[in-house]
Amino acid sequence: MQLRSDQWYSGEDRNGYLHRAWMRRGTPADAFTGRPQIAIANTASDLTPCNAHLTEVARSVRDGVFEAGGIPLELPVVSLGETNVRPTAMLWRNMAAMAVEELLRANPIDAVVLLGGCDKTIPSLLMGAASVDLPAVVVPGGPMLTGTFRGKPLGCGTDVWRLSEEVRAGTLSQEQFIRSESAMIRSRGHCNTMGTASTMALIAEALGTVVPGVAGTPAPDSRLLEAAHGTGRLAVEMIAADRRPSTFLTKASFHNAIVALAAIGGSTNAVVHLLAIAGRLGVDLTIDDFDRIGSRVPVLVDLQPAGRFLMEDFHRAGGLLAVLREVRDLLDPSALTVTGAPLVDALEDAPIWDAEVIRPRTAPVVAEGGIAVLRGNLAPGGALIKPAAASPELLRHRGRAVVFDSIEDFHARIDDPDLDVDADSVLVLRGCGPKGYPGMPEVSNMPLPTKLLEQGVRDMVRICDGRMSGTAYGTVVLHVTPEAAAGGPLALVRTGDPIVLDVEARRIDIDIPADELASRTPNAATLAGFAAPRRGWERLYVDHVQQADTGADLDFLAGSSGSAVSRESH
Ligand code: FES
């Protein structure tokens, strides 16, 4: 079998010598020509604590690769720690994807095993791998175990918001709040709610890029290492089968991912990531597909942030395959996985072991879940809402806008006792889109004004051109497109304008005459941040990032360039 890596290693000339000699370092002479070279793209980093254990996972992948006759090559790639990276990890997702793509293409490799976990790491790995189109398979790093505080489980992320709101409402002391900090992160692994990391691991499996049954395995569980070992072997087999992303990631795969996203009650962030991955593959996926395919799918998983349980419970209850078996009739049976077999073949033996955590189809958590796509004069390009995480009584609502021009403006004024806001008001936050912030931060689930919290208000309609943490909840209209900084009508809203939300009708509107809206110009504060001088990646990003409705990728990164490299400088 002719391998891509042979282009580097075969031949008795000076180039072959150079490529082999520098890689020898104890490696036997027969480790090069004709031996599959498997990169292990590893996002392990001390500054990405959710992924720090992936070095151990990589060792198991190495064993599997060796066993199958391949040569494992660990390749550290850009890693993004969601809680650390400023100004927001999403600003760097496309940079990480671009670096993964270029490193895979530039090096003598034949296939890649992708190790990710924390929110942006699996999306960036998949985006890069899709554009290079070498055989690629994901090993998700897995969620952490459930921590407890005062005898009760703590959902990381979700309970930080909940406890901090309790402090603001005066029902939890500051001292108790700080004491809960050391109980939040019990073990290695990523956040244990159905946040973005858990969602993207499960979605990667629903897409077919993970060996079925592996996603959701807790990070400290020895079965994760067993799966990593098996995935190393599989990566070698995928080369012989020429099983590249473009050969098995089809519209059918994305259809199944959308069904899975709805059934697990997954994060809204999956929408931008799936759109971006599809864009790399040339798969015709649109924002409306999420509503068309997913909005009538029942939510079967009772996990935080909207529900009760955590990922350790989810895995114990049967995991993704048990969920998918319940909605099997909604899946596209033609979609294949990295194994070469259809995804639905993995559902034969996938029982639910705990029907409180994973509900049967006959007793869903929410009858119709998924993500609703709204349009209207406030979001002509679309906006999202996750009805299952919203308050039912707010899904149809009319209220006065209280407008904030940036997240800093919001923080400066939200607790002003003189702020004219009540429970019916609609909080509008702009300047948080891909270009405006820049990087589309997770700020759409704005904290409520303290004075309303003290009155017992726990949810309000909120509208924003940014994203929302997958661990957050509430009646939040987000990903408003076009964003304010790109000239969207969100920039024209003024405090006091009546805003009308009607989720059933899929509408989000400012109820003012069209000619009045057309006559307005954005105020200077809305555009002030966007106009700041920039350099480096930030400049490249702001100049080229697309809107949320197509995945917020850079315009010049859409599509695939394949793995060919035509020139050699030696
Ligand atoms: Fe890494 Fe939540 S901070 S997954």
Coordinates of C-alpha atoms in Angstrom, one line a residue, residues 262 264-266 297-299 301 305-307 365-372 385-392 395 472-475 503:
A262 CA -32.1 17.8 20.7
I264 CA -29.7 15.1 25.0
G265 CA -30.8 18.7 25.5
G266 CA -27.4 19.8 24.4
V297 CA -37.4 15.8 19.0
P298 CA -38.1 14.9 22.6
V299 CA -35.6 15.7 25.3
V301 CA -31.9 13.3 29.2
P305 CA -28.2 22.7 33.4
A306 CA -31.9 22.3 32.7
G307 CA -32.4 19.0 34.7
V365 CA -38.4 15.2 30.0
V366 CA -39.7 17.7 27.4
A367 CA -42.0 16.5 24.6
E368 CA -40.4 18.8 22.0
G369 CA -36.9 19.9 22.7
G370 CA -34.2 21.0 20.4
I371 CA -33.4 24.5 19.3
A372 CA -35.9 27.0 17.8
I385 CA -33.6 29.9 21.7
K386 CA -33.5 26.7 23.6
P387 CA -37.1 26.3 24.8
A388 CA -36.3 23.4 27.1
A389 CA -34.0 25.7 29.1
A390 CA -36.5 28.6 29.1
S391 CA -39.4 29.4 31.4
P392 CA -42.6 28.3 29.6
L395 CA -41.9 31.8 25.5
A472 CA -26.4 28.1 31.7
Y473 CA -30.2 28.2 31.4
G474 CA -33.0 30.7 31.0
T475 CA -35.2 32.4 28.4
V503 CA -41.3 31.2 20.1

